[in-house]
Coordinates of C-alpha atoms (C1' of nucleotides) in Angstrom, one line a residue:
Chain Z
X30 CA -43.3 7.5 7.3
X31 CA -40.4 7.5 8.9
X32 CA -39.8 7.7 12.7
X33 CA -38.5 10.6 14.6
X34 CA -35.4 11.2 16.1
X35 CA -35.9 12.5 19.6
X36 CA -33.5 14.9 21.1
X37 CA -30.7 13.1 21.5
X38 CA -28.2 15.6 21.0
X39 CA -29.4 17.0 23.8
X40 CA -28.3 20.2 23.5
X41 CA -26.7 20.7 26.6
X42 CA -22.7 22.4 26.8
X43 CA -20.6 19.8 27.3
X44 CA -17.6 20.7 29.3
X45 CA -14.1 19.5 27.0
X46 CA -10.9 18.9 28.4
X47 CA -7.6 18.9 26.7
X48 CA -7.5 14.9 27.0
X49 CA -10.8 14.1 26.3
X50 CA -10.3 15.8 23.0
X51 CA -6.9 14.1 21.9
X52 CA -8.8 10.7 22.9
X53 CA -11.5 11.7 20.7
X54 CA -8.6 12.7 17.7
X55 CA -6.9 9.3 18.4
X56 CA -9.9 7.8 17.9
X57 CA -11.3 9.5 14.3
X58 CA -7.6 8.7 13.2
X59 CA -7.7 5.3 13.4
X60 CA -8.8 3.1 10.0
X61 CA -12.5 1.8 12.4
X62 CA -12.7 5.9 13.4
X63 CA -13.0 6.8 9.3
X64 CA -9.6 7.1 9.5
X65 CA -10.2 10.9 8.9
X66 CA -9.7 14.7 11.0
X67 CA -12.0 16.6 10.6
X68 CA -13.5 19.5 13.6
X69 CA -17.4 18.6 12.3
X70 CA -16.2 15.0 12.8
X71 CA -14.3 15.7 15.9
X72 CA -17.5 17.6 17.1
X73 CA -19.9 14.8 16.5
X74 CA -17.2 12.6 18.8
X75 CA -17.5 14.6 21.8
X76 CA -20.9 15.9 21.2
X77 CA -20.0 19.6 20.8
X78 CA -19.9 22.7 18.2
X79 CA -16.9 21.9 15.7
X80 CA -15.4 24.5 17.4
X81 CA -15.7 24.7 20.7
X82 CA -12.0 22.4 20.4
X83 CA -11.0 26.3 19.1
X84 CA -10.7 27.1 23.5
X85 CA -8.1 24.1 23.7
X86 CA -6.0 24.4 20.7
X87 CA -5.0 27.2 18.7
X88 CA -5.6 26.0 14.8
X89 CA -5.4 22.2 13.4
X90 CA -1.6 22.1 13.7
X91 CA -1.6 22.6 17.2
X92 CA -4.0 18.9 17.8
X93 CA -1.6 17.8 15.2
X94 CA 1.5 18.5 17.4
X95 CA 0.1 17.1 20.4
X96 CA -1.4 13.7 18.6
X97 CA 2.2 12.9 16.8
X98 CA 3.7 13.9 20.4
X99 CA 1.5 11.2 21.9
X100 CA 2.0 9.0 19.8
X101 CA 5.6 8.8 19.8
X102 CA 5.4 8.0 23.5
X103 CA 3.5 5.1 22.6
X104 CA 6.1 3.7 20.0
X105 CA 8.6 4.1 22.2
X106 CA 6.9 2.2 24.8
X107 CA 5.8 -0.5 22.7
X108 CA 9.6 -0.7 22.0
X109 CA 10.2 -0.8 25.5
X110 CA 7.9 -3.3 26.2
X111 CA 9.3 -5.6 23.5
X112 CA 12.6 -5.2 24.4
X113 CA 13.0 -5.1 28.0
X114 CA 16.0 -5.3 29.1
X115 CA 17.1 -2.3 26.6
X116 CA 19.2 -1.9 24.2
X117 CA 21.6 -4.2 24.6
X118 CA 24.9 -5.4 22.9
X119 CA 22.5 -6.5 20.1
X120 CA 22.5 -3.4 18.0
X121 CA 20.7 -4.6 15.0
X122 CA 17.7 -6.2 17.2
X123 CA 16.7 -3.3 18.6
X124 CA 16.5 -1.2 16.2
X125 CA 15.1 -3.2 14.0
X126 CA 12.0 -3.3 17.0
X127 CA 12.5 0.2 17.7
X128 CA 11.3 1.4 14.1
X129 CA 8.6 -1.5 13.6
X130 CA 7.1 -0.1 17.2
X131 CA 6.9 3.7 16.0
X132 CA 5.9 2.3 12.7
X133 CA 3.2 0.3 13.7
X134 CA 2.2 3.0 16.8
X135 CA 1.7 5.8 13.2
X136 CA -0.3 3.2 11.5
X137 CA -2.5 2.3 13.9
X138 CA -4.0 5.4 12.8
X139 CA -3.0 6.6 9.2
X140 CA -4.9 9.7 9.3
X141 CA -2.7 10.9 11.4
X142 CA 0.5 9.6 10.0
X143 CA -0.4 11.4 6.7
X144 CA -0.9 14.8 8.5
X145 CA 2.4 14.2 11.0
X146 CA 4.9 12.6 10.2
X147 CA 7.2 14.6 8.9
X148 CA 7.0 16.8 11.8
X149 CA 9.5 17.8 14.7
X150 CA 8.3 18.5 18.2
X151 CA 11.5 18.5 20.3
X152 CA 9.2 16.6 22.7
X153 CA 11.4 15.2 25.8
X154 CA 9.2 11.6 24.1
X155 CA 11.3 12.7 21.2
X156 CA 14.7 14.1 22.3
X157 CA 15.3 11.1 24.2
X158 CA 14.1 8.3 21.8
X159 CA 17.1 10.1 19.2
X160 CA 20.0 10.0 22.3
X161 CA 19.3 6.8 22.8
X162 CA 19.6 6.2 19.2
X163 CA 22.6 7.9 18.8
X164 CA 23.9 5.8 22.0
X165 CA 23.4 2.7 20.2
X166 CA 25.1 3.3 17.6
X167 CA 27.7 5.5 18.5
X168 CA 27.8 1.7 21.3
X169 CA 28.1 -0.8 17.8
X170 CA 31.1 1.7 16.9
X171 CA 30.5 4.0 14.8
X172 CA 31.8 7.8 15.6
X173 CA 29.5 10.0 17.9
X174 CA 28.5 12.3 14.7
X175 CA 28.0 9.7 11.8
X176 CA 26.2 8.0 14.4
X177 CA 24.2 11.1 14.9
X178 CA 24.1 10.7 10.6
X179 CA 23.0 7.2 10.5
X180 CA 20.0 7.8 13.1
X181 CA 19.3 10.8 11.0
X182 CA 18.9 8.2 7.7
X183 CA 17.8 5.6 9.4
X184 CA 14.5 7.3 11.3
X185 CA 13.3 9.5 8.3
X186 CA 13.5 6.3 6.2
X187 CA 11.1 4.7 8.7
X188 CA 9.0 7.9 8.7
X189 CA 8.5 8.1 5.1
X190 CA 7.6 4.8 5.1
X191 CA 5.3 4.8 7.0
X192 CA 3.6 8.2 5.9
X193 CA 4.1 6.5 2.0
X194 CA 1.9 3.4 3.3
X195 CA -0.7 5.3 5.0
X196 CA -1.6 7.9 2.5
X197 CA -2.4 4.2 -0.2
X198 CA -4.5 3.8 3.3
X199 CA -6.8 6.1 3.4
X200 CA -7.1 6.5 -0.8
X201 CA -10.3 6.5 -1.8
X202 CA -11.5 2.6 -2.3
X203 CA -11.7 3.0 -6.2
X204 CA -8.8 3.9 -6.1
X205 CA -6.8 2.0 -4.4
X206 CA -8.5 -0.8 -5.9
X207 CA -7.5 0.8 -9.4
X208 CA -3.8 0.5 -8.4
X209 CA -4.1 -3.1 -7.3
X210 CA -5.6 -4.6 -10.3
X211 CA -2.6 -2.4 -12.5
X212 CA -0.4 -4.9 -10.6
X213 CA -2.5 -8.0 -11.1
X214 CA -4.0 -7.3 -13.7
X215 CA -1.4 -5.5 -16.4
X216 CA 1.6 -6.4 -14.9
X217 CA 0.6 -9.8 -14.9
X218 CA 0.5 -9.8 -18.8
X219 CA 3.4 -8.1 -19.9
X220 CA 4.3 -10.1 -23.4
X221 CA 7.5 -12.7 -22.2
X222 CA 10.2 -11.5 -24.7
X223 CA 9.9 -7.8 -24.0
X224 CA 9.9 -7.6 -20.4
X225 CA 10.9 -11.4 -19.4
X226 CA 11.9 -10.6 -15.6
X227 CA 8.7 -8.9 -14.9
X228 CA 7.0 -11.6 -16.4
X229 CA 9.3 -13.9 -14.2
X230 CA 8.4 -11.9 -10.7
X231 CA 5.6 -10.6 -11.7
X232 CA 3.9 -13.3 -9.0
X233 CA 6.3 -11.7 -6.5
X234 CA 5.7 -8.3 -6.9
X235 CA 1.8 -8.7 -6.8
X236 CA 2.2 -10.7 -3.8
X237 CA 4.1 -7.8 -2.6
X238 CA 1.7 -4.9 -3.6
X239 CA -0.6 -5.8 -0.1
X240 CA 2.1 -6.8 2.1
X241 CA 3.2 -3.3 3.3
X242 CA 4.9 -4.8 6.4
X243 CA 7.1 -6.9 3.9
X244 CA 7.9 -4.6 1.8
X245 CA 9.3 -2.6 5.2
X246 CA 11.1 -5.5 6.5
X247 CA 13.0 -4.9 3.0
X248 CA 14.0 -2.2 2.4
X249 CA 15.4 -1.8 7.0
X250 CA 16.7 -5.3 6.9
X251 CA 18.6 -3.8 3.8
X252 CA 19.9 -0.9 5.4
X253 CA 20.4 -1.9 8.9
X254 CA 23.5 -4.3 5.6
X255 CA 24.3 -1.4 5.0
X256 CA 25.1 0.6 8.2
X257 CA 26.6 -3.1 9.4
X258 CA 29.2 -2.6 6.8
X259 CA 30.2 1.1 7.7
X260 CA 30.7 -0.1 11.5
X261 CA 33.0 -2.2 10.0
X262 CA 34.3 0.4 8.0
X263 CA 34.8 2.6 10.8
X264 CA 36.2 -0.3 13.2
X265 CA 39.5 -0.6 10.8
X266 CA 39.7 3.1 10.3
Chain B
X27 CA -11.8 55.9 -6.0
X28 CA -9.8 52.4 -8.1
X29 CA -9.1 51.7 -11.3
X30 CA -12.0 50.0 -13.0
X31 CA -11.2 46.2 -13.7
X32 CA -12.1 45.7 -17.3
X33 CA -13.2 42.7 -18.5
X34 CA -10.2 41.9 -19.3
X35 CA -11.6 37.7 -18.2
X36 CA -13.2 38.1 -21.5
X37 CA -16.7 35.3 -20.9
X38 CA -15.6 33.9 -24.6
X39 CA -16.0 30.3 -24.4
X40 CA -11.9 28.4 -24.4
X41 CA -11.1 25.3 -25.9
X42 CA -9.5 23.0 -23.9
X43 CA -7.4 19.9 -24.9
X44 CA -5.6 17.0 -22.8
X45 CA -2.4 18.5 -23.3
X46 CA -3.3 22.0 -21.9
X47 CA -4.8 21.0 -18.7
X48 CA -1.9 19.0 -17.5
X49 CA 0.9 21.3 -18.6
X50 CA -1.2 24.2 -16.6
X51 CA -1.8 21.5 -14.0
X52 CA 2.0 20.7 -13.7
X53 CA 2.9 24.4 -13.7
X54 CA 0.5 24.6 -10.7
X55 CA 1.7 22.2 -8.8
X56 CA 5.4 23.3 -8.9
X57 CA 6.5 25.6 -5.7
X58 CA 6.2 28.6 -8.8
X59 CA 2.3 27.7 -9.8
X60 CA 1.6 27.9 -5.8
X61 CA 2.2 25.0 -4.9
X62 CA -1.4 23.4 -5.1
X63 CA -3.5 21.7 -7.5
X64 CA -6.9 22.8 -7.3
X65 CA -10.1 22.6 -9.7
X66 CA -10.5 26.4 -9.7
X67 CA -6.7 27.3 -9.8
X68 CA -7.2 25.3 -12.7
X69 CA -9.2 27.3 -14.4
X70 CA -8.2 29.7 -13.3
X71 CA -5.1 29.0 -15.5
X72 CA -7.0 27.4 -18.2
X73 CA -9.0 31.1 -18.4
X74 CA -11.6 28.2 -18.3
X75 CA -14.1 27.5 -16.0
X76 CA -13.1 25.1 -13.4
X77 CA -15.8 23.0 -14.2
X78 CA -14.9 22.2 -17.7
X79 CA -11.6 19.9 -16.9
X80 CA -14.3 18.1 -15.7
X81 CA -15.1 17.2 -19.6
X82 CA -11.6 16.1 -20.5
X83 CA -11.0 13.6 -16.8
X84 CA -13.7 12.3 -15.4
X85 CA -12.5 13.1 -12.1
X86 CA -9.4 14.6 -10.1
X87 CA -7.6 11.4 -9.3
X88 CA -7.7 10.3 -13.3
X89 CA -5.9 13.9 -13.9
X90 CA -3.5 13.5 -11.1
X91 CA -2.6 9.7 -12.9
X92 CA -2.1 11.4 -16.1
X93 CA -0.3 13.5 -14.1
X94 CA 1.7 10.7 -11.9
X95 CA 3.0 9.2 -15.9
X96 CA 4.2 11.6 -17.4
X97 CA 6.8 12.7 -14.1
X98 CA 7.7 9.4 -14.1
X99 CA 8.4 9.5 -18.0
X100 CA 10.2 12.6 -17.3
X101 CA 12.4 10.7 -13.9
X102 CA 13.4 7.9 -16.5
X103 CA 14.6 10.9 -19.4
X104 CA 16.8 12.9 -17.0
X105 CA 18.3 9.5 -15.8
X106 CA 19.0 8.3 -19.4
X107 CA 20.7 12.4 -19.5
X108 CA 22.9 12.0 -17.2
X109 CA 24.0 8.7 -18.3
X110 CA 24.1 8.0 -22.6
X111 CA 26.0 4.4 -22.5
X112 CA 22.5 3.8 -19.6
X113 CA 23.2 0.4 -17.4
X114 CA 26.8 -0.3 -18.0
X115 CA 28.8 -2.6 -15.6
X116 CA 28.4 0.1 -12.6
X117 CA 25.2 -1.0 -11.5
X118 CA 26.1 1.0 -7.8
X119 CA 26.0 4.7 -10.3
X120 CA 23.4 3.4 -12.7
X121 CA 21.1 3.0 -9.3
X122 CA 21.8 6.1 -7.5
X123 CA 21.7 8.0 -10.5
X124 CA 18.6 6.6 -11.4
X125 CA 16.6 7.4 -7.9
X126 CA 17.4 10.5 -7.7
X127 CA 16.4 11.3 -11.1
X128 CA 13.1 10.4 -10.5
X129 CA 13.7 12.1 -6.9
X130 CA 14.1 15.2 -9.0
X131 CA 11.3 15.1 -11.1
X132 CA 8.6 14.5 -8.9
X133 CA 10.7 17.5 -5.9
X134 CA 9.9 19.7 -9.3
X135 CA 6.2 19.5 -9.0
X136 CA 5.2 18.8 -4.9
X137 CA 2.0 18.8 -4.8
X138 CA 1.4 16.2 -6.7
X139 CA 4.5 14.4 -4.9
X140 CA 2.0 14.3 -2.5
X141 CA -0.6 12.7 -4.0
X142 CA 0.2 10.3 -6.4
X143 CA 4.2 8.8 -5.4
X144 CA 2.5 6.0 -3.8
X145 CA 0.9 5.7 -6.5
X146 CA 1.0 2.7 -10.0
X147 CA -0.1 3.3 -13.1
X148 CA 1.5 0.6 -14.8
X149 CA 2.0 2.6 -17.3
X150 CA 4.3 1.8 -20.7
X151 CA 7.5 4.2 -19.1
X152 CA 6.2 2.9 -15.5
X153 CA 6.6 -1.1 -16.9
X154 CA 9.6 -0.3 -19.1
X155 CA 12.0 1.3 -16.3
X156 CA 11.3 -1.5 -14.1
X157 CA 12.0 -4.0 -16.3
X158 CA 15.3 -2.4 -16.6
X159 CA 15.7 -1.3 -12.7
X160 CA 15.5 -5.4 -12.1
X161 CA 18.3 -5.8 -15.4
X162 CA 20.4 -4.4 -13.3
X163 CA 20.2 -5.7 -9.7
X164 CA 19.9 -9.2 -11.8
X165 CA 23.2 -9.0 -14.2
X166 CA 25.0 -7.9 -11.2
X167 CA 23.9 -10.7 -9.7
X168 CA 20.6 -11.3 -7.4
X169 CA 18.3 -13.9 -8.8
X170 CA 15.3 -12.5 -10.4
X171 CA 13.2 -13.4 -7.3
X172 CA 15.4 -11.0 -5.4
X173 CA 16.7 -8.9 -8.1
X174 CA 12.4 -8.1 -8.1
X175 CA 11.9 -7.8 -4.7
X176 CA 15.2 -5.4 -4.0
X177 CA 13.5 -3.3 -7.0
X178 CA 10.7 -2.9 -5.5
X179 CA 12.3 -2.3 -1.6
X180 CA 14.2 1.0 -3.5
X181 CA 11.8 2.7 -5.2
X182 CA 9.3 2.3 -2.2
X183 CA 12.2 4.3 -0.6
X184 CA 12.8 6.3 -2.8
X185 CA 9.4 7.3 -3.5
X186 CA 8.6 7.3 0.5
X187 CA 11.4 9.8 0.8
X188 CA 10.1 12.2 -2.3
X189 CA 6.7 11.9 -0.6
X190 CA 7.6 13.0 3.1
X191 CA 10.1 15.8 1.8
X192 CA 7.8 16.9 -0.3
X193 CA 5.0 16.7 1.8
X194 CA 7.1 19.0 4.0
X195 CA 8.0 21.2 1.9
X196 CA 3.9 22.7 0.6
X197 CA 3.3 22.8 4.6
X198 CA 1.8 25.9 6.1
X199 CA 5.9 28.6 5.9
X200 CA 4.5 29.1 10.0
X201 CA 4.0 25.0 10.8
X202 CA 7.4 25.0 8.5
X203 CA 9.7 27.6 11.0
X204 CA 7.8 25.8 13.9
X205 CA 9.6 23.1 13.3
X206 CA 13.3 24.4 12.1
X207 CA 13.0 26.2 15.2
X208 CA 12.3 22.7 17.6
X209 CA 15.3 21.4 16.0
X210 CA 17.6 25.0 16.0
X211 CA 16.3 25.9 19.7
X212 CA 15.2 23.1 21.5
X213 CA 17.8 20.6 20.0
X214 CA 20.6 23.5 20.2
X215 CA 20.4 24.0 24.2
X216 CA 19.7 20.5 25.7
X217 CA 21.8 19.9 28.3
X218 CA 24.9 18.1 28.1
X219 CA 24.5 16.0 31.1
X220 CA 21.5 13.9 29.8
X221 CA 21.7 14.1 27.0
X222 CA 25.7 13.9 25.4
X223 CA 25.7 12.8 22.0
X224 CA 23.5 14.5 21.5
X225 CA 24.8 17.7 22.7
X226 CA 27.7 17.3 20.2
X227 CA 26.7 16.4 17.1
X228 CA 23.1 19.0 17.8
X229 CA 25.2 21.4 15.1
X230 CA 25.4 18.4 12.5
X231 CA 21.6 17.7 12.7
X232 CA 20.4 20.9 12.6
X233 CA 22.3 21.8 9.4
X234 CA 21.1 17.9 7.7
X235 CA 17.6 19.5 8.9
X236 CA 17.9 22.0 6.4
X237 CA 19.3 19.7 4.2
X238 CA 16.6 17.3 2.3
X239 CA 19.7 16.4 -0.6
X240 CA 22.3 15.1 1.7
X241 CA 19.5 13.0 4.0
X242 CA 18.1 11.4 1.4
X243 CA 21.8 10.9 -0.4
X244 CA 23.2 9.4 2.9
X245 CA 20.1 6.7 3.5
X246 CA 20.4 5.6 -0.4
X247 CA 24.2 4.8 -0.3
X248 CA 23.1 3.2 3.2
X249 CA 20.8 1.1 1.5
X250 CA 22.9 0.6 -1.7
X251 CA 25.9 -0.9 0.7
X252 CA 23.2 -3.6 2.2
X253 CA 22.3 -4.6 -1.9
X254 CA 26.3 -4.9 -2.4
X255 CA 26.4 -6.6 0.8
X256 CA 23.3 -8.7 -0.6
X257 CA 24.9 -9.7 -4.2
X258 CA 27.8 -10.5 -2.7
X259 CA 26.5 -12.6 -0.4
X260 CA 24.4 -14.0 -3.3
X261 CA 28.1 -14.5 -5.4
X262 CA 29.8 -16.9 -2.8
X263 CA 26.2 -18.9 -2.3
Chain G
dA14 C1' -14.3 31.3 31.5
dC15 C1' -15.7 28.8 27.3
dC16 C1' -19.8 27.0 24.5
dT17 C1' -22.7 27.6 20.4
dG18 C1' -23.9 28.8 15.7
dA19 C1' -23.6 32.8 11.9
dA20 C1' -20.5 33.5 8.7
dC21 C1' -16.3 33.0 5.2
dA22 C1' -13.7 31.2 1.7
dC23 C1' -12.0 27.2 0.1
dC24 C1' -12.6 22.0 -1.8
dG25 C1' -14.8 18.3 -5.6
dT26 C1' -18.0 17.4 -8.1
dT27 C1' -23.0 17.2 -10.5
dC28 C1' -26.3 18.8 -13.1
dA29 C1' -29.7 22.0 -15.7
dA30 C1' -29.1 25.4 -19.1
dG31 C1' -26.1 27.1 -22.7
dT32 C1' -23.9 27.2 -27.6
Chain Q
dA8 C1' -19.9 18.2 -28.2
dC9 C1' -18.3 21.1 -24.5
dC10 C1' -17.9 24.7 -22.3
dT11 C1' -20.6 27.8 -18.1
dG12 C1' -22.0 29.0 -13.4
dA13 C1' -25.6 27.7 -9.9
dA14 C1' -25.9 24.1 -6.2
dC15 C1' -24.4 20.7 -2.7
dA16 C1' -22.0 18.5 0.9
dC17 C1' -17.7 19.5 2.9
dC18 C1' -13.1 21.8 4.4
dG19 C1' -10.8 25.6 8.8
dT20 C1' -11.3 29.1 10.8
dT21 C1' -13.2 33.5 13.1
dC22 C1' -16.2 36.3 15.7
dA23 C1' -20.5 38.1 17.7
dA24 C1' -23.6 36.2 20.8
dG25 C1' -25.2 33.6 24.3
dT26 C1' -24.5 31.4 29.0

DNA sequence: ACCTGAACACCGTTCAAGT
DNA sequence: ACCTGAACACCGTTCAAGT
């Protein structure tokens, strides 16, 4: 015989607010929160009926866009904390820290990153950070239009890499293990005569498989080397 | 009174094969196919009960991995057709064509790109293309380990950007329009004194919003500029 | 005004029943 | 051996009913 569960859920009416919903939703999107944002989980987290959320957000998309905005805001705050002096003359350091801050902010909620990384909200937090990014690139030496193009490339690359990592991280454990085994086992056992370079670099590649941060740092630094070359060219012209 | 639908579905047993399932699944993943891969749609496409597919694939993940493999294979074939001479001494042209071929192959099936871009199958098609990529970077002047790191960065960036574009493309029409409006309307109306550079470059940014290929070309060429700088440094050392 | 709960059209997956 | 179809535990969303 099992212990009877008391009427713990206390079917009394709960009062929701936009803020309490967003807070609960952010918790659900985190890895500890189970990493899945659904109405039923959200209802449980809030102690309310799942459909009660519809009184505050028209649909799931509206909820997701609101969460995106909070996350972008947090990312820019993180960047400001890391570099309190703001964009100094070292454009490269500032872009690196900013890209990594936005990425970190999203990766703290992988479920949101998957849903929202490709979205544009045109919120104040977003527009201000875009102006700042273009300004830094322009001051570094790029013409305005080229600075804008460069901002777009850098941001999309950062968000895309973030979504990519987040998508993998919320896969079933079994699917993740399947991929890890592919790297560790198959790539480690390739015949040396047919795959000489792969055979030689397999240990490093297997290492990188677990190191998303390392891969992103690699992509970012290579990209910024390219930006530096572009600035050099613009200065000469 | 409506016309009666004849027993068109002919509830006779259908014989499925691994190949016919994969073919039908690829069709469903394409934009014309509705852009969603589900068992019920797959059953309808095959004229069979949705659950019949389980006799040929253990679960959806197995199906997705098989589709991924076909897509990677097709991408490498596309690259070979575009550059029949293989990786000549122009490493940059070859990497550009290869990255764009893999991307094009995935973007022909956005639903698959979203599900599979971050996966590793270690299939023959995959391992051979990896060896080839590392070889090209090594011949261009990078030490083996650095060439492997560079391959990983380039491939992940390409797949991430592909997944990012695919994820947006399979969104509801309403969600896409919401984002487009954010760019076109809000970004176009920002006050010039507060957002001087954004105001100036808004037309170009709105243009880029619709131009995924353009943004990817921009990211890729900047990244490859960075690789060129890296090769230069390696040669001097 | 806002929360509840039944209902609906979907998902992936399991399993007993058919052929 | 392999396809069918009912069933289950989930999704997002709608709507009438409660308070």
